[in-house]
Amino acid sequence: MEYISTRGDGAVLDFEAVTLAGLAPDGGLYVPRNFPLFSGTEIAAMRGLSYVELAVRVMLPFVQPSLTEGELRDLATRAYGRFAHAAVTPLVQFDQQHWLLELFHGPTLAFKDVALQLLGRMFEHFLAKNDDHLTIVGATSGDTGSAAIDAVAGRERVDIFMLHPNGRVSDVQRRQMTTVRAPNVHNIAIDGSFDDAQAMVKRMFVDSAMTGRFRISAVNSINWARLMAQVVYYFAAALQLGAPDRKVAFSVPTGNFGDVFAGYVAAQMGLPIERLIVATNVNDILHRALSTGDYSTGTVTPTAAPSMDIQVSSNFERLLFLVGGCDGAALAQQMRGFEANKAMQLTNMQREGAAALFSSARADAGDMTRAMSWAYEKCGQVIDPHTAIGLHAARASGLDASIPVVTLATAHPAKFRDAVERATGQRVQLPTRMGDLFERQESYVELPGDYDAIAAYVAERATPSS
Ligand SMILES: *Cc1c(COP(=O)(O)O)cnc(C)c1O
């Protein structure tokens, strides 16, 4: 598969290059030049495959020729072997129409494990081949940091430096990062907010003293390989519910538009998807963009679903490119306008293209609590606040009762157990595999919110690129 940037710089990369690069040099995001298309017969033949075999079928066209089928199978087998459920992403029933796709059986209890466990192994594979070394630098307010650390802990040729705002992440989230004991994992608690941490990471990416010596990479969802890995569970769920003979809708708790974009990719590959529902909390830039065409940022309001508390959704650019006629030059200009004004208007073509598959809904704190109580009282299911926002949107969608609607469960309820307890009265236990989290020893350094101190810390410990 060949990949191009959404901002039209013209270079064509293979899968290995886009995986190691993350962002394109023109500031755009990589997308496949075209989408592999499966026929109904080919999709029907995927019924009954194990998750790993399904993953190989769905991903192989995207990774060739950088990976052989055997290499892909080996990486997927090892990545999904770390999941605590034999089905990897099991589907659970709510009622006649509504279903729950549990994406939280990975090592850190959030759906990000599905992609990152694979990505960490792909990094290791490509770096070994090139005899190179990667330095991952990231800032986290919670879920991404723990999933990325777990995915690369102990992997050869990769060091990870994860910044978190000191005292501002939950105890479970901090311990999930700081109790991973591996020499290539470096946790840094900085004095300051998440935005301060993020600003320092961004600065390191453009600091030639650092980029000249180290191959610095990010692990956020701008990385194409992450989105690709997420396409697989849309196929898995739809096949369970009768695809390709029956259409299925999905409701997706959304922040950076990565997870729901993977659903769009599945539809482009021939999976019959009736509708993709973008569920947001009160930080509703995507709901406004999809319902009125107004993509403008406001201030972030902290909610009980912190992984959705964002005002710019990086992956939305991929959709705007694909539904806007794949015109890189025009999109580059539109994005420059957005970066200058913190606002832009979608074109009619973008609006209509998006509306063909996407709808959206916004849930406030009351909607979220009611969805959590409904799931518990009517179906005996305890769900987390992010998932509850998805379920609210699913139930409000007004889709015909003949269409099954799958809500993506993006986090285990134990990860946000205080909010869950407030809504349902239930105190969720950490799964047994995490049970001793509060006894494990933590390891992290505390640094001032000062760029030079952090850059020096990284430079002393990272391995230069070859
Ligand atoms: C990251 C995350 C999301 C948002 O996913 P995007 O791909 O950024 O849209 C939703 N819920 C949880 C629990 C997350 O960790």
PDB file of N, CA and C in Angstrom, residues 202-298:
ATOM      1  N   LYS A 202       5.945  19.215  22.207  1.00  0.00           N
ATOM      2  CA  LYS A 202       5.919  19.802  20.858  1.00  0.00           C
ATOM      3  C   LYS A 202       7.220  20.533  20.572  1.00  0.00           C
ATOM      4  N   ARG A 203       7.752  21.200  21.584  1.00  0.00           N
ATOM      5  CA  ARG A 203       8.993  21.944  21.383  1.00  0.00           C
ATOM      6  C   ARG A 203      10.160  20.998  21.082  1.00  0.00           C
ATOM      7  N   MET A 204      10.149  19.848  21.739  1.00  0.00           N
ATOM      8  CA  MET A 204      11.237  18.900  21.506  1.00  0.00           C
ATOM      9  C   MET A 204      11.234  18.386  20.065  1.00  0.00           C
ATOM     10  N   PHE A 205      10.037  18.265  19.468  1.00  0.00           N
ATOM     11  CA  PHE A 205       9.935  17.778  18.092  1.00  0.00           C
ATOM     12  C   PHE A 205      10.533  18.759  17.087  1.00  0.00           C
ATOM     13  N   VAL A 206      10.648  20.019  17.449  1.00  0.00           N
ATOM     14  CA  VAL A 206      11.218  20.996  16.504  1.00  0.00           C
ATOM     15  C   VAL A 206      12.558  21.534  17.013  1.00  0.00           C
ATOM     16  N   ASP A 207      13.123  20.905  18.045  1.00  0.00           N
ATOM     17  CA  ASP A 207      14.415  21.334  18.601  1.00  0.00           C
ATOM     18  C   ASP A 207      15.515  20.568  17.863  1.00  0.00           C
ATOM     19  N   SER A 208      16.244  21.248  16.970  1.00  0.00           N
ATOM     20  CA  SER A 208      17.190  20.517  16.116  1.00  0.00           C
ATOM     21  C   SER A 208      18.326  19.903  16.927  1.00  0.00           C
ATOM     22  N   ALA A 209      18.622  20.452  18.100  1.00  0.00           N
ATOM     23  CA  ALA A 209      19.644  19.833  18.944  1.00  0.00           C
ATOM     24  C   ALA A 209      19.201  18.424  19.348  1.00  0.00           C
ATOM     25  N   MET A 210      17.896  18.231  19.478  1.00  0.00           N
ATOM     26  CA  MET A 210      17.371  16.901  19.841  1.00  0.00           C
ATOM     27  C   MET A 210      17.112  16.064  18.595  1.00  0.00           C
ATOM     28  N   THR A 211      16.416  16.635  17.598  1.00  0.00           N
ATOM     29  CA  THR A 211      16.044  15.833  16.426  1.00  0.00           C
ATOM     30  C   THR A 211      17.275  15.479  15.588  1.00  0.00           C
ATOM     31  N   GLY A 212      18.358  16.254  15.712  1.00  0.00           N
ATOM     32  CA  GLY A 212      19.579  15.928  14.990  1.00  0.00           C
ATOM     33  C   GLY A 212      20.261  14.674  15.535  1.00  0.00           C
ATOM     34  N   ARG A 213      20.078  14.392  16.810  1.00  0.00           N
ATOM     35  CA  ARG A 213      20.752  13.231  17.423  1.00  0.00           C
ATOM     36  C   ARG A 213      19.849  12.023  17.582  1.00  0.00           C
ATOM     37  N   PHE A 214      18.569  12.294  17.862  1.00  0.00           N
ATOM     38  CA  PHE A 214      17.672  11.183  18.193  1.00  0.00           C
ATOM     39  C   PHE A 214      16.551  11.093  17.161  1.00  0.00           C
ATOM     40  N   ARG A 215      16.079   9.872  16.930  1.00  0.00           N
ATOM     41  CA  ARG A 215      14.901   9.699  16.083  1.00  0.00           C
ATOM     42  C   ARG A 215      13.698   9.798  17.026  1.00  0.00           C
ATOM     43  N   ILE A 216      13.103  10.997  17.089  1.00  0.00           N
ATOM     44  CA  ILE A 216      12.051  11.241  18.078  1.00  0.00           C
ATOM     45  C   ILE A 216      10.691  10.964  17.447  1.00  0.00           C
ATOM     46  N   SER A 217       9.867  10.231  18.164  1.00  0.00           N
ATOM     47  CA  SER A 217       8.587   9.824  17.600  1.00  0.00           C
ATOM     48  C   SER A 217       7.472  10.001  18.623  1.00  0.00           C
ATOM     49  N   ALA A 218       6.256  10.084  18.119  1.00  0.00           N
ATOM     50  CA  ALA A 218       5.085  10.221  18.986  1.00  0.00           C
ATOM     51  C   ALA A 218       4.260   8.951  18.908  1.00  0.00           C
ATOM     52  N   VAL A 219       3.377   8.753  19.861  1.00  0.00           N
ATOM     53  CA  VAL A 219       2.504   7.583  19.818  1.00  0.00           C
ATOM     54  C   VAL A 219       1.039   7.981  19.874  1.00  0.00           C
ATOM     55  N   ASN A 220       0.729   9.241  19.602  1.00  0.00           N
ATOM     56  CA  ASN A 220      -0.696   9.593  19.623  1.00  0.00           C
ATOM     57  C   ASN A 220      -1.367   9.108  18.344  1.00  0.00           C
ATOM     58  N   SER A 221      -2.687   9.327  18.250  1.00  0.00           N
ATOM     59  CA  SER A 221      -3.436   8.617  17.211  1.00  0.00           C
ATOM     60  C   SER A 221      -3.277   9.242  15.831  1.00  0.00           C
ATOM     61  N   ILE A 222      -2.342  10.179  15.661  1.00  0.00           N
ATOM     62  CA  ILE A 222      -2.033  10.600  14.294  1.00  0.00           C
ATOM     63  C   ILE A 222      -1.305   9.486  13.548  1.00  0.00           C
ATOM     64  N   ASN A 223      -0.803   8.480  14.271  1.00  0.00           N
ATOM     65  CA  ASN A 223      -0.077   7.389  13.625  1.00  0.00           C
ATOM     66  C   ASN A 223      -1.053   6.461  12.895  1.00  0.00           C
ATOM     67  N   TRP A 224      -0.861   6.318  11.581  1.00  0.00           N
ATOM     68  CA  TRP A 224      -1.787   5.523  10.763  1.00  0.00           C
ATOM     69  C   TRP A 224      -1.925   4.091  11.280  1.00  0.00           C
ATOM     70  N   ALA A 225      -0.816   3.492  11.733  1.00  0.00           N
ATOM     71  CA  ALA A 225      -0.866   2.087  12.149  1.00  0.00           C
ATOM     72  C   ALA A 225      -1.861   1.885  13.297  1.00  0.00           C
ATOM     73  N   ARG A 226      -2.008   2.903  14.147  1.00  0.00           N
ATOM     74  CA  ARG A 226      -2.977   2.779  15.237  1.00  0.00           C
ATOM     75  C   ARG A 226      -4.397   2.676  14.682  1.00  0.00           C
ATOM     76  N   LEU A 227      -4.720   3.558  13.748  1.00  0.00           N
ATOM     77  CA  LEU A 227      -6.078   3.538  13.195  1.00  0.00           C
ATOM     78  C   LEU A 227      -6.343   2.220  12.478  1.00  0.00           C
ATOM     79  N   MET A 228      -5.351   1.761  11.743  1.00  0.00           N
ATOM     80  CA  MET A 228      -5.505   0.521  10.987  1.00  0.00           C
ATOM     81  C   MET A 228      -5.850  -0.647  11.912  1.00  0.00           C
ATOM     82  N   ALA A 229      -5.175  -0.716  13.057  1.00  0.00           N
ATOM     83  CA  ALA A 229      -5.433  -1.830  13.979  1.00  0.00           C
ATOM     84  C   ALA A 229      -6.865  -1.762  14.519  1.00  0.00           C
ATOM     85  N   GLN A 230      -7.423  -0.548  14.601  1.00  0.00           N
ATOM     86  CA  GLN A 230      -8.770  -0.404  15.150  1.00  0.00           C
ATOM     87  C   GLN A 230      -9.864  -0.783  14.149  1.00  0.00           C
ATOM     88  N   VAL A 231      -9.527  -0.834  12.865  1.00  0.00           N
ATOM     89  CA  VAL A 231     -10.520  -1.220  11.855  1.00  0.00           C
ATOM     90  C   VAL A 231     -11.013  -2.649  12.119  1.00  0.00           C
ATOM     91  N   VAL A 232     -10.118  -3.472  12.665  1.00  0.00           N
ATOM     92  CA  VAL A 232     -10.401  -4.906  12.805  1.00  0.00           C
ATOM     93  C   VAL A 232     -11.637  -5.146  13.674  1.00  0.00           C
ATOM     94  N   TYR A 233     -11.781  -4.403  14.778  1.00  0.00           N
ATOM     95  CA  TYR A 233     -12.913  -4.742  15.661  1.00  0.00           C
ATOM     96  C   TYR A 233     -14.250  -4.288  15.102  1.00  0.00           C
ATOM     97  N   TYR A 234     -14.262  -3.368  14.164  1.00  0.00           N
ATOM     98  CA  TYR A 234     -15.534  -3.073  13.481  1.00  0.00           C
ATOM     99  C   TYR A 234     -15.975  -4.288  12.665  1.00  0.00           C
ATOM    100  N   PHE A 235     -15.019  -4.908  11.985  1.00  0.00           N
ATOM    101  CA  PHE A 235     -15.346  -6.137  11.256  1.00  0.00           C
ATOM    102  C   PHE A 235     -15.798  -7.221  12.228  1.00  0.00           C
ATOM    103  N   ALA A 236     -15.059  -7.373  13.332  1.00  0.00           N
ATOM    104  CA  ALA A 236     -15.376  -8.451  14.285  1.00  0.00           C
ATOM    105  C   ALA A 236     -16.819  -8.313  14.782  1.00  0.00           C
ATOM    106  N   ALA A 237     -17.211  -7.094  15.156  1.00  0.00           N
ATOM    107  CA  ALA A 237     -18.550  -6.896  15.710  1.00  0.00           C
ATOM    108  C   ALA A 237     -19.613  -7.077  14.633  1.00  0.00           C
ATOM    109  N   ALA A 238     -19.396  -6.485  13.464  1.00  0.00           N
ATOM    110  CA  ALA A 238     -20.408  -6.571  12.409  1.00  0.00           C
ATOM    111  C   ALA A 238     -20.616  -8.011  11.954  1.00  0.00           C
ATOM    112  N   LEU A 239     -19.531  -8.792  11.880  1.00  0.00           N
ATOM    113  CA  LEU A 239     -19.662 -10.200  11.488  1.00  0.00           C
ATOM    114  C   LEU A 239     -20.514 -10.964  12.495  1.00  0.00           C
ATOM    115  N   GLN A 240     -20.320 -10.669  13.784  1.00  0.00           N
ATOM    116  CA  GLN A 240     -21.121 -11.323  14.823  1.00  0.00           C
ATOM    117  C   GLN A 240     -22.606 -11.017  14.648  1.00  0.00           C
ATOM    118  N   LEU A 241     -22.906  -9.820  14.136  1.00  0.00           N
ATOM    119  CA  LEU A 241     -24.301  -9.384  14.046  1.00  0.00           C
ATOM    120  C   LEU A 241     -24.880  -9.581  12.651  1.00  0.00           C
ATOM    121  N   GLY A 242     -24.195 -10.345  11.814  1.00  0.00           N
ATOM    122  CA  GLY A 242     -24.811 -10.737  10.548  1.00  0.00           C
ATOM    123  C   GLY A 242     -24.241 -10.110   9.291  1.00  0.00           C
ATOM    124  N   ALA A 243     -23.160  -9.326   9.382  1.00  0.00           N
ATOM    125  CA  ALA A 243     -22.537  -8.802   8.171  1.00  0.00           C
ATOM    126  C   ALA A 243     -22.037  -9.968   7.332  1.00  0.00           C
ATOM    127  N   PRO A 244     -22.029  -9.838   6.027  1.00  0.00           N
ATOM    128  CA  PRO A 244     -22.394  -8.671   5.235  1.00  0.00           C
ATOM    129  C   PRO A 244     -23.878  -8.605   4.866  1.00  0.00           C
ATOM    130  N   ASP A 245     -24.703  -9.511   5.408  1.00  0.00           N
ATOM    131  CA  ASP A 245     -26.108  -9.544   4.983  1.00  0.00           C
ATOM    132  C   ASP A 245     -26.971  -8.531   5.727  1.00  0.00           C
ATOM    133  N   ARG A 246     -26.414  -7.921   6.765  1.00  0.00           N
ATOM    134  CA  ARG A 246     -27.214  -7.014   7.577  1.00  0.00           C
ATOM    135  C   ARG A 246     -26.346  -5.819   7.924  1.00  0.00           C
ATOM    136  N   LYS A 247     -26.913  -4.634   7.843  1.00  0.00           N
ATOM    137  CA  LYS A 247     -26.156  -3.431   8.184  1.00  0.00           C
ATOM    138  C   LYS A 247     -26.148  -3.211   9.693  1.00  0.00           C
ATOM    139  N   VAL A 248     -25.072  -2.629  10.175  1.00  0.00           N
ATOM    140  CA  VAL A 248     -24.904  -2.390  11.606  1.00  0.00           C
ATOM    141  C   VAL A 248     -24.501  -0.930  11.790  1.00  0.00           C
ATOM    142  N   ALA A 249     -24.934  -0.313  12.899  1.00  0.00           N
ATOM    143  CA  ALA A 249     -24.491   1.051  13.222  1.00  0.00           C
ATOM    144  C   ALA A 249     -23.570   0.993  14.441  1.00  0.00           C
ATOM    145  N   PHE A 250     -22.702   1.990  14.562  1.00  0.00           N
ATOM    146  CA  PHE A 250     -21.775   2.059  15.694  1.00  0.00           C
ATOM    147  C   PHE A 250     -21.874   3.428  16.353  1.00  0.00           C
ATOM    148  N   SER A 251     -21.822   3.444  17.675  1.00  0.00           N
ATOM    149  CA  SER A 251     -21.756   4.712  18.402  1.00  0.00           C
ATOM    150  C   SER A 251     -20.421   4.758  19.144  1.00  0.00           C
ATOM    151  N   VAL A 252     -19.665   5.828  18.916  1.00  0.00           N
ATOM    152  CA  VAL A 252     -18.265   5.839  19.345  1.00  0.00           C
ATOM    153  C   VAL A 252     -17.964   7.060  20.226  1.00  0.00           C
ATOM    154  N   PRO A 253     -17.603   6.822  21.489  1.00  0.00           N
ATOM    155  CA  PRO A 253     -17.171   7.941  22.352  1.00  0.00           C
ATOM    156  C   PRO A 253     -15.912   8.555  21.756  1.00  0.00           C
ATOM    157  N   THR A 254     -15.969   9.823  21.393  1.00  0.00           N
ATOM    158  CA  THR A 254     -14.934  10.379  20.527  1.00  0.00           C
ATOM    159  C   THR A 254     -14.188  11.546  21.155  1.00  0.00           C
ATOM    160  N   GLY A 255     -12.870  11.558  20.919  1.00  0.00           N
ATOM    161  CA  GLY A 255     -12.027  12.675  21.330  1.00  0.00           C
ATOM    162  C   GLY A 255     -11.254  13.183  20.127  1.00  0.00           C
ATOM    163  N   ASN A 256     -10.194  12.445  19.779  1.00  0.00           N
ATOM    164  CA  ASN A 256      -9.332  12.841  18.671  1.00  0.00           C
ATOM    165  C   ASN A 256      -9.807  12.325  17.318  1.00  0.00           C
ATOM    166  N   PHE A 257     -10.983  11.701  17.264  1.00  0.00           N
ATOM    167  CA  PHE A 257     -11.581  11.200  16.025  1.00  0.00           C
ATOM    168  C   PHE A 257     -10.803  10.024  15.438  1.00  0.00           C
ATOM    169  N   GLY A 258      -9.967   9.354  16.252  1.00  0.00           N
ATOM    170  CA  GLY A 258      -9.211   8.231  15.730  1.00  0.00           C
ATOM    171  C   GLY A 258     -10.071   6.976  15.643  1.00  0.00           C
ATOM    172  N   ASP A 259     -10.725   6.643  16.742  1.00  0.00           N
ATOM    173  CA  ASP A 259     -11.488   5.416  16.832  1.00  0.00           C
ATOM    174  C   ASP A 259     -12.618   5.407  15.795  1.00  0.00           C
ATOM    175  N   VAL A 260     -13.373   6.487  15.720  1.00  0.00           N
ATOM    176  CA  VAL A 260     -14.517   6.510  14.803  1.00  0.00           C
ATOM    177  C   VAL A 260     -14.042   6.597  13.345  1.00  0.00           C
ATOM    178  N   PHE A 261     -12.873   7.188  13.123  1.00  0.00           N
ATOM    179  CA  PHE A 261     -12.337   7.220  11.762  1.00  0.00           C
ATOM    180  C   PHE A 261     -12.023   5.798  11.284  1.00  0.00           C
ATOM    181  N   ALA A 262     -11.594   4.946  12.205  1.00  0.00           N
ATOM    182  CA  ALA A 262     -11.345   3.546  11.841  1.00  0.00           C
ATOM    183  C   ALA A 262     -12.645   2.901  11.333  1.00  0.00           C
ATOM    184  N   GLY A 263     -13.787   3.312  11.876  1.00  0.00           N
ATOM    185  CA  GLY A 263     -15.077   2.818  11.379  1.00  0.00           C
ATOM    186  C   GLY A 263     -15.337   3.287   9.954  1.00  0.00           C
ATOM    187  N   TYR A 264     -14.942   4.505   9.668  1.00  0.00           N
ATOM    188  CA  TYR A 264     -15.073   5.030   8.305  1.00  0.00           C
ATOM    189  C   TYR A 264     -14.228   4.196   7.341  1.00  0.00           C
ATOM    190  N   VAL A 265     -13.027   3.857   7.772  1.00  0.00           N
ATOM    191  CA  VAL A 265     -12.150   3.032   6.927  1.00  0.00           C
ATOM    192  C   VAL A 265     -12.809   1.669   6.680  1.00  0.00           C
ATOM    193  N   ALA A 266     -13.385   1.082   7.730  1.00  0.00           N
ATOM    194  CA  ALA A 266     -14.055  -0.221   7.566  1.00  0.00           C
ATOM    195  C   ALA A 266     -15.154  -0.116   6.512  1.00  0.00           C
ATOM    196  N   ALA A 267     -15.909   0.969   6.536  1.00  0.00           N
ATOM    197  CA  ALA A 267     -16.978   1.157   5.549  1.00  0.00           C
ATOM    198  C   ALA A 267     -16.396   1.288   4.137  1.00  0.00           C
ATOM    199  N   GLN A 268     -15.275   2.009   4.009  1.00  0.00           N
ATOM    200  CA  GLN A 268     -14.658   2.150   2.680  1.00  0.00           C
ATOM    201  C   GLN A 268     -14.176   0.802   2.154  1.00  0.00           C
ATOM    202  N   MET A 269     -13.889  -0.130   3.074  1.00  0.00           N
ATOM    203  CA  MET A 269     -13.386  -1.453   2.671  1.00  0.00           C
ATOM    204  C   MET A 269     -14.520  -2.414   2.342  1.00  0.00           C
ATOM    205  N   GLY A 270     -15.755  -1.926   2.399  1.00  0.00           N
ATOM    206  CA  GLY A 270     -16.882  -2.747   1.992  1.00  0.00           C
ATOM    207  C   GLY A 270     -17.744  -3.272   3.126  1.00  0.00           C
ATOM    208  N   LEU A 271     -17.376  -2.987   4.379  1.00  0.00           N
ATOM    209  CA  LEU A 271     -18.210  -3.462   5.488  1.00  0.00           C
ATOM    210  C   LEU A 271     -19.514  -2.651   5.485  1.00  0.00           C
ATOM    211  N   PRO A 272     -20.681  -3.304   5.456  1.00  0.00           N
ATOM    212  CA  PRO A 272     -21.938  -2.548   5.376  1.00  0.00           C
ATOM    213  C   PRO A 272     -22.266  -1.871   6.715  1.00  0.00           C
ATOM    214  N   ILE A 273     -21.947  -0.592   6.812  1.00  0.00           N
ATOM    215  CA  ILE A 273     -22.213   0.178   8.037  1.00  0.00           C
ATOM    216  C   ILE A 273     -23.337   1.157   7.749  1.00  0.00           C
ATOM    217  N   GLU A 274     -24.388   1.079   8.540  1.00  0.00           N
ATOM    218  CA  GLU A 274     -25.548   1.955   8.349  1.00  0.00           C
ATOM    219  C   GLU A 274     -25.214   3.388   8.745  1.00  0.00           C
ATOM    220  N   ARG A 275     -24.514   3.538   9.910  1.00  0.00           N
ATOM    221  CA  ARG A 275     -24.258   4.873  10.428  1.00  0.00           C
ATOM    222  C   ARG A 275     -23.146   4.813  11.466  1.00  0.00           C
ATOM    223  N   LEU A 276     -22.348   5.867  11.524  1.00  0.00           N
ATOM    224  CA  LEU A 276     -21.349   6.027  12.581  1.00  0.00           C
ATOM    225  C   LEU A 276     -21.777   7.225  13.414  1.00  0.00           C
ATOM    226  N   ILE A 277     -22.023   6.986  14.689  1.00  0.00           N
ATOM    227  CA  ILE A 277     -22.488   8.069  15.556  1.00  0.00           C
ATOM    228  C   ILE A 277     -21.308   8.579  16.372  1.00  0.00           C
ATOM    229  N   VAL A 278     -20.984   9.848  16.180  1.00  0.00           N
ATOM    230  CA  VAL A 278     -19.884  10.471  16.905  1.00  0.00           C
ATOM    231  C   VAL A 278     -20.460  11.017  18.214  1.00  0.00           C
ATOM    232  N   ALA A 279     -20.076  10.414  19.331  1.00  0.00           N
ATOM    233  CA  ALA A 279     -20.607  10.849  20.624  1.00  0.00           C
ATOM    234  C   ALA A 279     -19.576  11.733  21.310  1.00  0.00           C
ATOM    235  N   THR A 280     -19.979  12.933  21.686  1.00  0.00           N
ATOM    236  CA  THR A 280     -19.061  13.822  22.406  1.00  0.00           C
ATOM    237  C   THR A 280     -19.671  14.174  23.759  1.00  0.00           C
ATOM    238  N   ASN A 281     -18.814  14.645  24.664  1.00  0.00           N
ATOM    239  CA  ASN A 281     -19.332  15.230  25.895  1.00  0.00           C
ATOM    240  C   ASN A 281     -19.549  16.730  25.641  1.00  0.00           C
ATOM    241  N   VAL A 282     -19.517  17.554  26.671  1.00  0.00           N
ATOM    242  CA  VAL A 282     -19.805  18.987  26.442  1.00  0.00           C
ATOM    243  C   VAL A 282     -18.688  19.673  25.654  1.00  0.00           C
ATOM    244  N   ASN A 283     -17.535  19.032  25.541  1.00  0.00           N
ATOM    245  CA  ASN A 283     -16.477  19.538  24.654  1.00  0.00           C
ATOM    246  C   ASN A 283     -16.823  19.041  23.248  1.00  0.00           C
ATOM    247  N   ASP A 284     -17.687  19.825  22.583  1.00  0.00           N
ATOM    248  CA  ASP A 284     -18.470  19.271  21.473  1.00  0.00           C
ATOM    249  C   ASP A 284     -18.090  19.808  20.105  1.00  0.00           C
ATOM    250  N   ILE A 285     -16.805  20.153  19.913  1.00  0.00           N
ATOM    251  CA  ILE A 285     -16.406  20.726  18.617  1.00  0.00           C
ATOM    252  C   ILE A 285     -16.826  19.814  17.454  1.00  0.00           C
ATOM    253  N   LEU A 286     -16.733  18.502  17.636  1.00  0.00           N
ATOM    254  CA  LEU A 286     -17.071  17.608  16.522  1.00  0.00           C
ATOM    255  C   LEU A 286     -18.572  17.568  16.293  1.00  0.00           C
ATOM    256  N   HIS A 287     -19.337  17.626  17.345  1.00  0.00           N
ATOM    257  CA  HIS A 287     -20.792  17.646  17.173  1.00  0.00           C
ATOM    258  C   HIS A 287     -21.210  18.921  16.432  1.00  0.00           C
ATOM    259  N   ARG A 288     -20.594  20.042  16.777  1.00  0.00           N
ATOM    260  CA  ARG A 288     -20.922  21.289  16.069  1.00  0.00           C
ATOM    261  C   ARG A 288     -20.476  21.217  14.612  1.00  0.00           C
ATOM    262  N   ALA A 289     -19.283  20.662  14.390  1.00  0.00           N
ATOM    263  CA  ALA A 289     -18.777  20.594  13.014  1.00  0.00           C
ATOM    264  C   ALA A 289     -19.679  19.712  12.147  1.00  0.00           C
ATOM    265  N   LEU A 290     -20.090  18.564  12.682  1.00  0.00           N
ATOM    266  CA  LEU A 290     -20.882  17.642  11.869  1.00  0.00           C
ATOM    267  C   LEU A 290     -22.324  18.105  11.726  1.00  0.00           C
ATOM    268  N   SER A 291     -22.847  18.829  12.733  1.00  0.00           N
ATOM    269  CA  SER A 291     -24.252  19.213  12.622  1.00  0.00           C
ATOM    270  C   SER A 291     -24.436  20.579  11.957  1.00  0.00           C
ATOM    271  N   THR A 292     -23.441  21.494  12.091  1.00  0.00           N
ATOM    272  CA  THR A 292     -23.645  22.828  11.499  1.00  0.00           C
ATOM    273  C   THR A 292     -22.502  23.262  10.577  1.00  0.00           C
ATOM    274  N   GLY A 293     -21.416  22.480  10.523  1.00  0.00           N
ATOM    275  CA  GLY A 293     -20.293  22.881   9.669  1.00  0.00           C
ATOM    276  C   GLY A 293     -19.315  23.816  10.357  1.00  0.00           C
ATOM    277  N   ASP A 294     -19.594  24.178  11.614  1.00  0.00           N
ATOM    278  CA  ASP A 294     -18.742  25.124  12.348  1.00  0.00           C
ATOM    279  C   ASP A 294     -17.691  24.354  13.156  1.00  0.00           C
ATOM    280  N   TYR A 295     -16.423  24.393  12.688  1.00  0.00           N
ATOM    281  CA  TYR A 295     -15.343  23.722  13.408  1.00  0.00           C
ATOM    282  C   TYR A 295     -14.530  24.807  14.091  1.00  0.00           C
ATOM    283  N   SER A 296     -14.907  25.133  15.325  1.00  0.00           N
ATOM    284  CA  SER A 296     -14.205  26.209  16.038  1.00  0.00           C
ATOM    285  C   SER A 296     -13.968  25.782  17.476  1.00  0.00           C
ATOM    286  N   THR A 297     -12.776  26.080  17.984  1.00  0.00           N
ATOM    287  CA  THR A 297     -12.416  25.603  19.317  1.00  0.00           C
ATOM    288  C   THR A 297     -12.953  26.546  20.395  1.00  0.00           C
ATOM    289  N   GLY A 298     -13.261  25.979  21.539  1.00  0.00           N
ATOM    290  CA  GLY A 298     -13.617  26.790  22.701  1.00  0.00           C
ATOM    291  C   GLY A 298     -12.623  26.459  23.800  1.00  0.00           C
TER     292      GLY A 298
END
